[in-house]
Coordinates of C-alpha atoms in Angstrom, one line a residue:
Chain A
M24 CA -50.3 -13.4 72.2
K25 CA -50.6 -12.5 75.9
N26 CA -48.7 -9.4 77.1
K27 CA -48.2 -8.0 73.7
T28 CA -48.5 -4.4 72.7
D29 CA -47.4 -2.1 69.8
V30 CA -44.6 -0.3 71.6
I31 CA -42.9 -0.7 75.0
I32 CA -40.9 2.2 76.2
V33 CA -38.4 1.6 79.0
G34 CA -38.2 4.7 81.2
G35 CA -40.9 7.3 82.0
G36 CA -38.8 10.4 81.9
P37 CA -39.1 13.3 79.4
A38 CA -37.8 11.2 76.5
G39 CA -40.0 8.1 77.2
I40 CA -43.2 10.1 77.8
S41 CA -42.6 12.2 74.7
A42 CA -42.3 9.1 72.6
A43 CA -45.4 7.6 74.3
V44 CA -47.8 10.5 73.7
T45 CA -46.6 10.8 70.1
L46 CA -47.6 7.2 69.6
A47 CA -50.9 7.3 71.7
R48 CA -52.1 10.3 69.7
A49 CA -51.7 8.2 66.5
G50 CA -53.9 5.5 68.0
K51 CA -51.1 3.1 68.8
E52 CA -50.9 1.0 71.9
V53 CA -48.0 2.0 74.1
I54 CA -46.8 0.9 77.6
V55 CA -44.2 2.9 79.5
I56 CA -42.3 0.9 82.1
E57 CA -40.8 3.1 84.8
R58 CA -38.6 1.6 87.7
G59 CA -39.3 4.5 90.1
S60 CA -42.5 4.9 92.1
F61 CA -43.5 7.7 89.8
S62 CA -42.1 9.4 86.8
G63 CA -39.3 11.7 87.9
S64 CA -38.6 9.9 91.2
K65 CA -35.2 8.7 89.8
N66 CA -34.4 11.8 87.7
V67 CA -32.1 14.7 88.5
F68 CA -31.3 17.8 86.6
G69 CA -30.4 21.5 87.1
G70 CA -32.7 22.9 86.0
A71 CA -35.1 24.4 83.5
I72 CA -37.3 23.2 80.7
Y73 CA -37.5 25.1 77.4
V74 CA -40.8 26.4 76.2
Q75 CA -40.7 25.8 72.5
P76 CA -39.7 22.1 72.6
T77 CA -42.1 21.4 75.5
N78 CA -44.9 23.0 73.5
E79 CA -44.2 20.5 70.7
I80 CA -45.0 17.7 73.1
F81 CA -47.6 19.4 75.3
P82 CA -49.0 22.5 73.6
D83 CA -50.1 25.1 76.1
F84 CA -48.3 23.3 78.9
E85 CA -47.9 26.6 80.7
K86 CA -51.5 26.6 81.6
S87 CA -51.5 23.5 83.7
A88 CA -47.9 22.2 84.2
P89 CA -46.1 22.7 87.5
I90 CA -43.7 25.3 86.4
E91 CA -41.7 27.4 88.9
R92 CA -40.1 30.7 87.6
K93 CA -39.9 32.2 84.1
T94 CA -36.2 32.8 83.4
V95 CA -35.5 36.5 83.0
T96 CA -31.8 36.5 84.1
H97 CA -28.9 34.5 82.7
K98 CA -25.8 35.2 84.8
Y99 CA -22.3 33.9 83.9
I100 CA -20.0 33.9 86.9
M101 CA -16.3 33.1 86.8
C102 CA -15.0 32.4 90.3
T103 CA -11.5 32.5 91.8
P104 CA -11.1 31.4 95.4
K105 CA -12.2 34.7 96.8
E106 CA -13.5 36.8 93.8
S107 CA -16.0 36.5 91.0
I108 CA -16.4 38.1 87.6
E109 CA -20.0 38.3 86.6
A110 CA -21.9 39.1 83.5
S111 CA -25.7 39.1 83.3
F112 CA -28.2 39.1 80.5
V113 CA -31.6 40.3 81.7
E114 CA -34.8 40.4 79.7
R115 CA -37.9 41.0 81.7
E116 CA -40.4 41.8 79.0
A117 CA -39.7 39.0 76.6
E118 CA -41.9 35.9 76.0
A119 CA -40.9 33.0 78.2
N120 CA -38.0 31.0 76.8
S121 CA -37.6 28.7 79.7
Y122 CA -39.0 27.9 83.2
S123 CA -37.3 26.4 86.2
V124 CA -39.1 23.3 87.3
I125 CA -38.9 20.5 89.9
R126 CA -38.3 17.3 88.0
A127 CA -40.2 15.1 90.4
K128 CA -43.2 17.3 89.9
F129 CA -42.8 18.1 86.3
D130 CA -42.1 14.5 85.0
R131 CA -45.0 13.3 87.1
W132 CA -47.3 15.8 85.5
M133 CA -46.0 14.8 82.0
A134 CA -46.7 11.2 82.8
Q135 CA -50.2 12.0 84.1
E136 CA -51.0 13.9 80.9
A137 CA -49.7 11.0 78.9
Q138 CA -52.0 8.7 80.7
K139 CA -55.0 10.9 80.0
E140 CA -54.2 10.4 76.3
G141 CA -54.2 6.6 76.6
V142 CA -50.6 5.8 77.5
V143 CA -50.4 2.9 79.9
L144 CA -47.8 3.6 82.6
V145 CA -46.4 0.8 84.8
T146 CA -44.3 2.0 87.7
E147 CA -42.1 0.4 90.3
T148 CA -41.0 -2.1 87.7
L149 CA -37.5 -2.7 86.6
V150 CA -36.8 -4.0 83.1
K151 CA -33.9 -6.5 83.7
E152 CA -33.2 -7.4 80.1
L153 CA -34.4 -7.1 76.5
I154 CA -35.8 -10.2 74.9
V155 CA -34.0 -10.8 71.6
K156 CA -35.0 -13.4 69.0
E157 CA -32.9 -13.8 65.8
N158 CA -31.2 -10.4 66.4
K159 CA -34.5 -8.6 66.7
V160 CA -35.7 -7.1 70.0
I161 CA -39.2 -8.5 70.6
G162 CA -39.8 -7.5 74.2
V163 CA -38.6 -7.0 77.7
K164 CA -38.2 -9.1 80.8
T165 CA -39.1 -7.4 84.1
E166 CA -38.5 -9.0 87.5
L167 CA -41.9 -10.7 87.3
E168 CA -43.0 -11.1 83.7
E169 CA -42.2 -10.9 80.0
Y170 CA -43.8 -8.3 77.8
F171 CA -43.7 -8.3 74.0
A172 CA -43.9 -5.5 71.5
D173 CA -43.2 -4.8 67.9
I174 CA -40.9 -2.0 68.9
V175 CA -39.0 -1.3 72.1
I176 CA -37.8 2.3 72.7
L177 CA -35.0 2.6 75.2
A178 CA -35.5 5.8 77.3
D179 CA -33.7 4.4 80.3
G180 CA -31.3 7.2 81.0
V181 CA -27.5 7.8 80.9
N182 CA -26.6 4.4 82.2
S183 CA -28.7 2.4 79.7
L184 CA -27.7 -1.1 80.6
L185 CA -30.2 -2.3 78.0
A186 CA -28.5 -0.5 75.1
K187 CA -25.3 -2.1 76.3
Q188 CA -26.9 -5.5 76.5
I189 CA -27.7 -5.6 72.8
G190 CA -24.5 -4.1 71.7
L191 CA -25.7 -0.6 70.7
R192 CA -23.5 1.0 73.3
K193 CA -20.2 0.1 74.8
E194 CA -19.6 0.7 78.5
I195 CA -19.2 4.4 79.3
K196 CA -15.7 5.7 80.2
P197 CA -15.2 8.2 83.0
K198 CA -14.3 10.8 80.4
D199 CA -17.7 10.5 78.8
V200 CA -19.8 11.6 81.8
A201 CA -19.8 14.3 84.5
L202 CA -21.0 13.5 88.0
G203 CA -23.5 16.1 89.1
V204 CA -24.4 16.6 92.8
K205 CA -27.2 18.9 93.7
E206 CA -29.0 20.5 96.7
V207 CA -32.4 21.9 96.8
I208 CA -32.5 24.6 99.4
K209 CA -35.6 26.2 100.9
L210 CA -35.7 29.9 101.0
S211 CA -38.7 32.3 101.2
K212 CA -40.2 33.8 98.1
E213 CA -39.3 37.2 99.3
K214 CA -35.7 36.4 100.1
I215 CA -35.3 34.8 96.6
E216 CA -36.8 37.8 94.9
D217 CA -34.8 40.3 96.9
R218 CA -31.5 38.6 96.6
F219 CA -31.8 37.7 92.9
N220 CA -33.5 41.0 91.9
L221 CA -36.6 39.3 90.6
Q222 CA -40.2 40.2 90.5
E223 CA -43.0 37.6 91.3
G224 CA -42.8 34.6 89.0
E225 CA -39.4 35.7 87.5
G226 CA -36.3 33.5 87.8
A227 CA -32.6 33.5 87.4
I228 CA -30.1 30.9 86.0
Y229 CA -26.5 31.2 87.2
E230 CA -23.7 29.4 85.4
L231 CA -20.6 29.2 87.6
M232 CA -17.2 28.2 86.5
G233 CA -13.8 28.2 88.3
D234 CA -13.4 27.7 92.0
P235 CA -13.8 25.2 93.5
M236 CA -13.4 23.4 90.1
L237 CA -10.6 25.8 89.2
G238 CA -8.6 24.3 86.3
M239 CA -10.8 21.2 86.2
L240 CA -13.6 20.3 83.8
G241 CA -16.6 21.3 85.8
L242 CA -19.4 23.8 86.0
G243 CA -21.7 25.0 88.8
Y244 CA -25.2 26.1 88.5
L245 CA -28.0 27.8 90.4
Y246 CA -31.6 28.0 89.5
T247 CA -34.3 29.9 91.4
N248 CA -37.6 28.0 92.0
N249 CA -40.7 29.5 93.6
E250 CA -39.6 28.8 97.1
T251 CA -36.4 26.9 96.7
I252 CA -33.0 27.3 95.1
S253 CA -31.4 24.4 93.1
I254 CA -27.6 24.6 93.4
G255 CA -25.2 22.1 92.2
L256 CA -22.1 21.3 90.2
G257 CA -21.0 18.8 87.6
I258 CA -17.5 17.7 87.2
S259 CA -15.9 15.2 84.8
L260 CA -16.0 11.8 86.4
E261 CA -12.5 11.1 85.1
T262 CA -11.2 14.2 87.0
L263 CA -13.0 13.3 90.2
A264 CA -11.6 9.8 90.2
E265 CA -8.1 10.8 89.3
K266 CA -7.8 13.6 91.8
K267 CA -9.7 11.6 94.5
L268 CA -12.1 14.4 95.1
K269 CA -15.4 14.1 97.0
P270 CA -18.1 15.8 95.0
Y271 CA -20.2 16.8 98.0
E272 CA -17.1 18.6 99.5
L273 CA -16.8 20.5 96.2
L274 CA -20.4 21.5 96.5
D275 CA -19.9 22.7 100.1
K276 CA -17.0 24.8 98.9
L277 CA -19.1 26.3 96.2
K278 CA -21.8 27.3 98.6
E279 CA -19.1 28.8 100.8
H280 CA -17.7 31.1 98.1
P281 CA -17.8 34.7 99.3
S282 CA -19.9 35.7 96.3
L283 CA -22.5 33.0 96.7
K284 CA -22.7 32.5 100.4
P285 CA -24.9 35.5 101.1
L286 CA -27.4 34.4 98.5
L287 CA -28.0 31.1 100.4
K288 CA -28.1 32.6 104.0
D289 CA -30.8 31.1 106.2
G290 CA -31.5 28.5 103.6
E291 CA -32.6 25.0 104.7
L292 CA -31.5 21.9 102.8
I293 CA -34.5 19.9 101.7
E294 CA -33.0 17.4 99.3
Y295 CA -29.6 16.2 98.1
S296 CA -29.2 14.2 94.9
A297 CA -26.7 13.0 92.4
H298 CA -26.8 11.8 88.8
L299 CA -24.5 11.3 85.8
I300 CA -24.6 13.8 82.9
P301 CA -23.6 12.6 79.4
E302 CA -20.6 14.6 78.2
G303 CA -19.1 12.7 75.3
G304 CA -21.1 14.6 72.7
Y305 CA -21.4 13.6 69.1
K306 CA -18.5 11.2 69.2
K307 CA -20.1 9.1 72.0
V308 CA -23.6 8.8 70.5
P309 CA -24.3 5.1 70.3
K310 CA -25.9 3.2 67.6
L311 CA -29.4 4.6 67.7
Y312 CA -31.5 1.8 66.3
S313 CA -31.5 -1.8 65.3
D314 CA -34.2 -4.4 64.5
G315 CA -37.1 -3.6 66.7
V316 CA -35.4 -1.0 68.9
M317 CA -34.6 2.7 69.1
V318 CA -32.6 4.7 71.7
V319 CA -33.7 8.2 72.9
G320 CA -32.7 10.9 75.3
D321 CA -29.8 10.4 77.8
S322 CA -29.6 6.8 76.8
A323 CA -28.4 8.1 73.4
M324 CA -26.1 10.5 75.2
F325 CA -28.1 13.4 73.8
V326 CA -26.8 16.3 75.9
N327 CA -25.5 19.7 74.6
N328 CA -23.0 20.5 77.4
L329 CA -22.2 24.0 76.4
H330 CA -25.8 25.1 76.4
W331 CA -27.0 22.8 79.2
E332 CA -29.6 21.3 77.0
G333 CA -30.8 17.8 77.7
T334 CA -34.5 17.8 78.5
N335 CA -35.3 19.4 75.1
L336 CA -33.1 16.8 73.2
A337 CA -34.8 14.1 75.3
M338 CA -38.3 15.3 74.4
I339 CA -37.7 15.9 70.7
S340 CA -35.7 12.7 70.2
G341 CA -38.6 10.9 71.9
K342 CA -41.1 12.5 69.6
L343 CA -39.0 11.6 66.5
A344 CA -38.7 8.0 67.7
G345 CA -42.4 8.0 68.2
E346 CA -43.0 9.3 64.7
T347 CA -40.7 6.6 63.3
A348 CA -42.5 3.9 65.2
I349 CA -45.8 5.0 63.8
V350 CA -44.4 4.6 60.2
A351 CA -43.0 1.2 61.1
L352 CA -46.3 0.1 62.7
D353 CA -48.3 1.2 59.7
K354 CA -45.9 -0.6 57.3
K355 CA -45.7 -3.6 59.7
D356 CA -42.0 -3.5 59.2
F357 CA -39.9 -3.1 62.3
S358 CA -36.5 -3.9 60.8
A359 CA -33.5 -1.6 61.1
N360 CA -34.1 -0.6 57.5
T361 CA -37.4 1.1 58.4
L362 CA -36.2 2.4 61.8
A363 CA -33.3 4.1 60.0
L364 CA -35.9 6.8 59.5
Y365 CA -35.3 7.8 63.1
Q366 CA -31.6 8.6 62.4
K367 CA -32.6 10.6 59.3
K368 CA -35.1 12.6 61.3
L369 CA -32.5 13.3 64.0
E370 CA -29.9 14.4 61.4
N371 CA -32.4 16.8 59.9
S372 CA -33.2 18.3 63.4
F373 CA -31.3 20.6 65.7
I374 CA -30.3 17.5 67.8
M375 CA -27.7 16.0 65.5
K376 CA -26.8 19.3 64.0
D377 CA -26.0 20.9 67.4
L378 CA -24.2 17.8 68.6
K379 CA -22.1 17.9 65.4
T380 CA -21.4 21.6 65.8
Y381 CA -20.0 21.0 69.2
K382 CA -18.4 17.7 68.6
N383 CA -14.9 18.8 69.3
L384 CA -15.8 21.0 72.2
M385 CA -15.2 18.6 75.1
D386 CA -11.9 17.3 73.6
I387 CA -10.5 20.8 73.2
I388 CA -11.6 21.8 76.7
H389 CA -10.2 18.6 78.2
T390 CA -6.8 19.5 76.8
R391 CA -6.9 23.2 77.8
A392 CA -8.9 22.8 81.0
K393 CA -6.1 24.1 83.2
S394 CA -5.9 27.3 81.2
F395 CA -9.5 28.0 80.1
L396 CA -11.0 27.0 83.4
G397 CA -8.1 27.9 85.7
Y398 CA -5.5 30.3 84.6
Y399 CA -7.7 32.7 82.6
P400 CA -10.4 33.2 85.3
E401 CA -7.6 34.1 87.8
K402 CA -5.9 36.4 85.3
I403 CA -9.2 38.2 84.5
A404 CA -9.8 38.7 88.2
E405 CA -6.3 40.0 88.6
F406 CA -7.0 42.5 85.8
F407 CA -10.1 43.8 87.4
K408 CA -8.4 44.0 90.8
M409 CA -5.6 46.0 89.2
F410 CA -8.0 48.2 87.2
T411 CA -10.2 49.1 90.1
A412 CA -7.4 49.6 92.7
V413 CA -6.8 53.2 93.7
D414 CA -3.4 53.1 95.3
S415 CA -1.5 56.1 93.9
I416 CA 0.5 54.0 91.5
P417 CA 0.4 55.5 88.0
K418 CA -2.0 53.6 85.7
R419 CA 0.3 53.1 82.8
Q420 CA 2.8 51.4 85.1
K421 CA 0.1 49.1 86.3
Y422 CA -1.0 48.2 82.8
H423 CA 2.6 47.4 81.8
G424 CA 3.1 45.4 84.9
F425 CA 0.0 43.4 84.2
I426 CA 0.9 42.6 80.6
K427 CA 4.4 41.7 81.6
S428 CA 3.0 39.3 84.2
I429 CA 1.0 37.4 81.5
F430 CA 4.2 36.8 79.6
K431 CA 6.1 35.9 82.7
D432 CA 3.7 33.3 84.1
R433 CA 2.8 31.9 80.7
S434 CA 5.3 30.8 78.1
I435 CA 4.7 32.1 74.5
S436 CA 4.1 28.5 73.4
E437 CA 1.4 28.0 76.0
L438 CA -0.3 31.3 74.9
F439 CA -0.2 30.1 71.3
K440 CA -1.7 26.8 72.3
D441 CA -4.5 28.6 74.1
A442 CA -5.2 30.9 71.2
W443 CA -5.1 28.0 68.7
A444 CA -7.5 26.0 70.8
L445 CA -9.9 28.9 71.0
L446 CA -9.7 29.4 67.3
R447 CA -10.3 25.7 66.6
L448 CA -13.3 25.9 69.0
V449 CA -14.8 28.9 67.3
L450 CA -14.1 27.7 63.7
G451 CA -15.5 24.2 64.6
V452 CA -18.7 25.8 65.8
L453 CA -19.1 28.2 62.9
R454 CA -18.0 26.2 59.9
Chain B
M19 CA -9.8 22.1 116.4
T20 CA -8.1 18.8 116.1
N21 CA -7.7 16.8 112.8
Q22 CA -10.3 14.4 114.2
D23 CA -12.8 17.2 114.6
N24 CA -12.3 18.3 111.0
C25 CA -12.9 14.7 109.8
D26 CA -16.1 14.4 111.9
I27 CA -17.4 17.7 110.5
K28 CA -16.7 16.6 107.0
K29 CA -18.4 13.2 107.5
N30 CA -21.4 14.8 109.1
T31 CA -21.9 17.0 106.1
V32 CA -22.5 14.2 103.7
D33 CA -24.6 12.3 106.3
D34 CA -26.6 15.4 106.9
K35 CA -27.2 15.6 103.2
L36 CA -28.2 11.9 102.9
F37 CA -30.6 12.3 105.8
K38 CA -32.7 14.5 103.5
V39 CA -33.1 11.8 100.9
K40 CA -36.0 9.3 100.8
Y41 CA -35.0 5.7 100.6
V42 CA -36.6 2.3 100.7
P43 CA -33.5 0.1 101.0
D44 CA -33.4 -3.5 100.0
E45 CA -31.9 -6.2 102.3
E46 CA -29.6 -7.3 99.6
S47 CA -27.1 -4.9 98.0
H48 CA -27.5 -4.1 94.4
L49 CA -23.8 -3.1 94.3
R50 CA -21.3 -6.0 94.5
P51 CA -17.6 -5.2 94.2
D52 CA -15.1 -8.0 93.8
Q53 CA -13.5 -7.9 97.2
Q54 CA -10.4 -9.8 96.0
K55 CA -9.7 -6.9 93.6
C56 CA -10.5 -4.3 96.3
L57 CA -7.8 -5.8 98.5
L58 CA -5.3 -5.2 95.8
C59 CA -6.6 -1.8 94.7
D60 CA -4.2 1.0 95.5
T61 CA -6.5 3.9 94.6
K62 CA -9.7 3.1 96.5
A63 CA -11.1 5.8 94.2
C64 CA -14.7 4.7 94.9
T65 CA -14.3 5.8 98.5
Y66 CA -13.8 9.3 97.2
F67 CA -16.0 10.0 94.2
C68 CA -19.2 8.3 95.3
P69 CA -21.6 11.1 96.0
A70 CA -23.4 9.1 98.7
N71 CA -20.3 7.9 100.5
V72 CA -21.5 4.3 99.9
Y73 CA -18.0 2.8 99.9
E74 CA -15.7 2.8 102.9
W75 CA -12.5 0.8 103.3
D76 CA -12.3 -1.1 106.5
E77 CA -8.6 -1.3 107.2
E78 CA -9.0 -3.6 110.1
N79 CA -10.9 -6.3 108.3
K80 CA -9.4 -5.5 104.9
R81 CA -12.8 -5.2 103.3
L82 CA -14.8 -2.7 101.3
I83 CA -17.9 -1.8 103.2
V84 CA -20.8 -1.2 100.9
G85 CA -23.5 1.1 102.4
H86 CA -26.0 0.3 99.5
E87 CA -28.9 1.8 101.5
N88 CA -27.5 5.3 100.7
C89 CA -27.0 4.7 97.0
L90 CA -28.3 7.5 94.8
E91 CA -28.1 5.1 91.8
C92 CA -26.0 7.4 89.7
G93 CA -23.7 4.7 88.2
A94 CA -20.4 6.5 88.8
C95 CA -18.9 3.5 90.7
R96 CA -19.6 1.1 87.9
I97 CA -17.9 3.3 85.4
A98 CA -15.0 4.8 87.4
C99 CA -13.9 1.9 89.6
T100 CA -10.2 1.5 88.9
H101 CA -10.6 -2.2 88.3
K102 CA -14.1 -2.1 86.8
C103 CA -15.0 -4.8 89.3
I104 CA -18.3 -3.6 90.6
E105 CA -21.3 -5.7 89.6
W106 CA -23.9 -3.0 89.3
E107 CA -27.6 -3.3 88.9
Y108 CA -30.5 -1.0 89.6
P109 CA -32.3 -1.8 92.8
K110 CA -35.6 -3.7 92.5
G111 CA -38.5 -1.6 91.2
T112 CA -40.0 -1.0 94.6
R113 CA -36.7 -0.1 96.3
G114 CA -33.9 2.5 96.3
V115 CA -34.0 6.2 96.2
T116 CA -37.0 8.4 95.5
F117 CA -36.3 12.0 94.6
K118 CA -39.1 14.3 95.7
Q119 CA -37.4 17.3 94.0
G120 CA -34.8 15.9 91.6

């Protein structure tokens, strides 16, 4: 049959490429169809990639991949309109756990490595629909041609119209995703290293919560690259739509925060971007396979929102789908029965285990967003302001005043609800 | 500073940002809202949450203007349109946004 191959992978991002190399290394024929002009040209993230999972796909990638800075500092910042409370974890002498990267460069490198190993990459081509025969996916239709394969792997990102087409996924609700906006800002190496207290090659990851997303479901981030800073925020699409907020205005507000503004001084904007981030967690994971098809990465909503992990889940889920496809190709059986192995592999891996661990996280935070992400940051800032003020008022009086204020501006029932939610969160994670 | 000045500054901000993005726009829009529903829509939420300011309500002509050339292809409008009335496709393979950083 003309235009027939073993496996077609839709999407040339981390998930698609990871699945592809896994297959190519086992001698299988694989075509990756990417709609952008190169892998990464339609992708956006924070962000950083994680060493151990990336090594699973490309061992020793550190030697030749375009990596930016080795993360030595994790800083957690709670912002009120004018103040910030910051806690840093710094480890300069440890082995690298993650590196900041530029997606357009890193994904492109991944794709080039995959091509060296025999993966066929077709770019600038949009898959418009899946070809289905008797309930089995047998190929894809692009704008120009039809291509056939024993297995199709959907690595087409958070919007996955293809997973929707064949009923594996329903349409996403605004509650299930965050809209992320991002700016890459040019700043000299020296300025970055001075301002973020880094030595050459070292990087920092800042996690920001609170203002301007005070009381709303959103987080900000900042990553240091070699000669640029990636700064952005993600906020629940439901919140944005309900409150009629403009995401780029929130980003501007974030950059203007008194604690962050000096870090960005003299910076020059070199790119603005936006993307959706899966947020539904375990409950929103779609059906992951059917006859002739599997779903990986963001298309499967594989994101761990608490830990900001997405690329690692993409890479490893791609690898597991690739392994499953190898078994199916060897057995010459591409039915859901055989592809169920993919789900088994996922469930035995950190992917499903972590998603299950945090499955109630987003629901609980949604219900307590105003307090966890609004009231408490402000109260903690108030505490520090009180604690550090030297104003000739006796300390005990100040402490009593502070404690009284908590009970004054928060009813006992609300405090109980907060404590209960926190308990549920912690127990849900640990049990 | 007048209110008008404030508005201009805000608009320039997003235009300035969009200026730094590489696009190859298509002649046809890949975003097609149902203008009948837009007329009746009382939130016009898309004119707020779109990160690329693609949608603008033209009060004079009572139409939703779709600046698809600026689209960052995030998908937010398809999902969060109040009336779920936006026909949404990816642009052709050779068109749309190209992130050099991402």
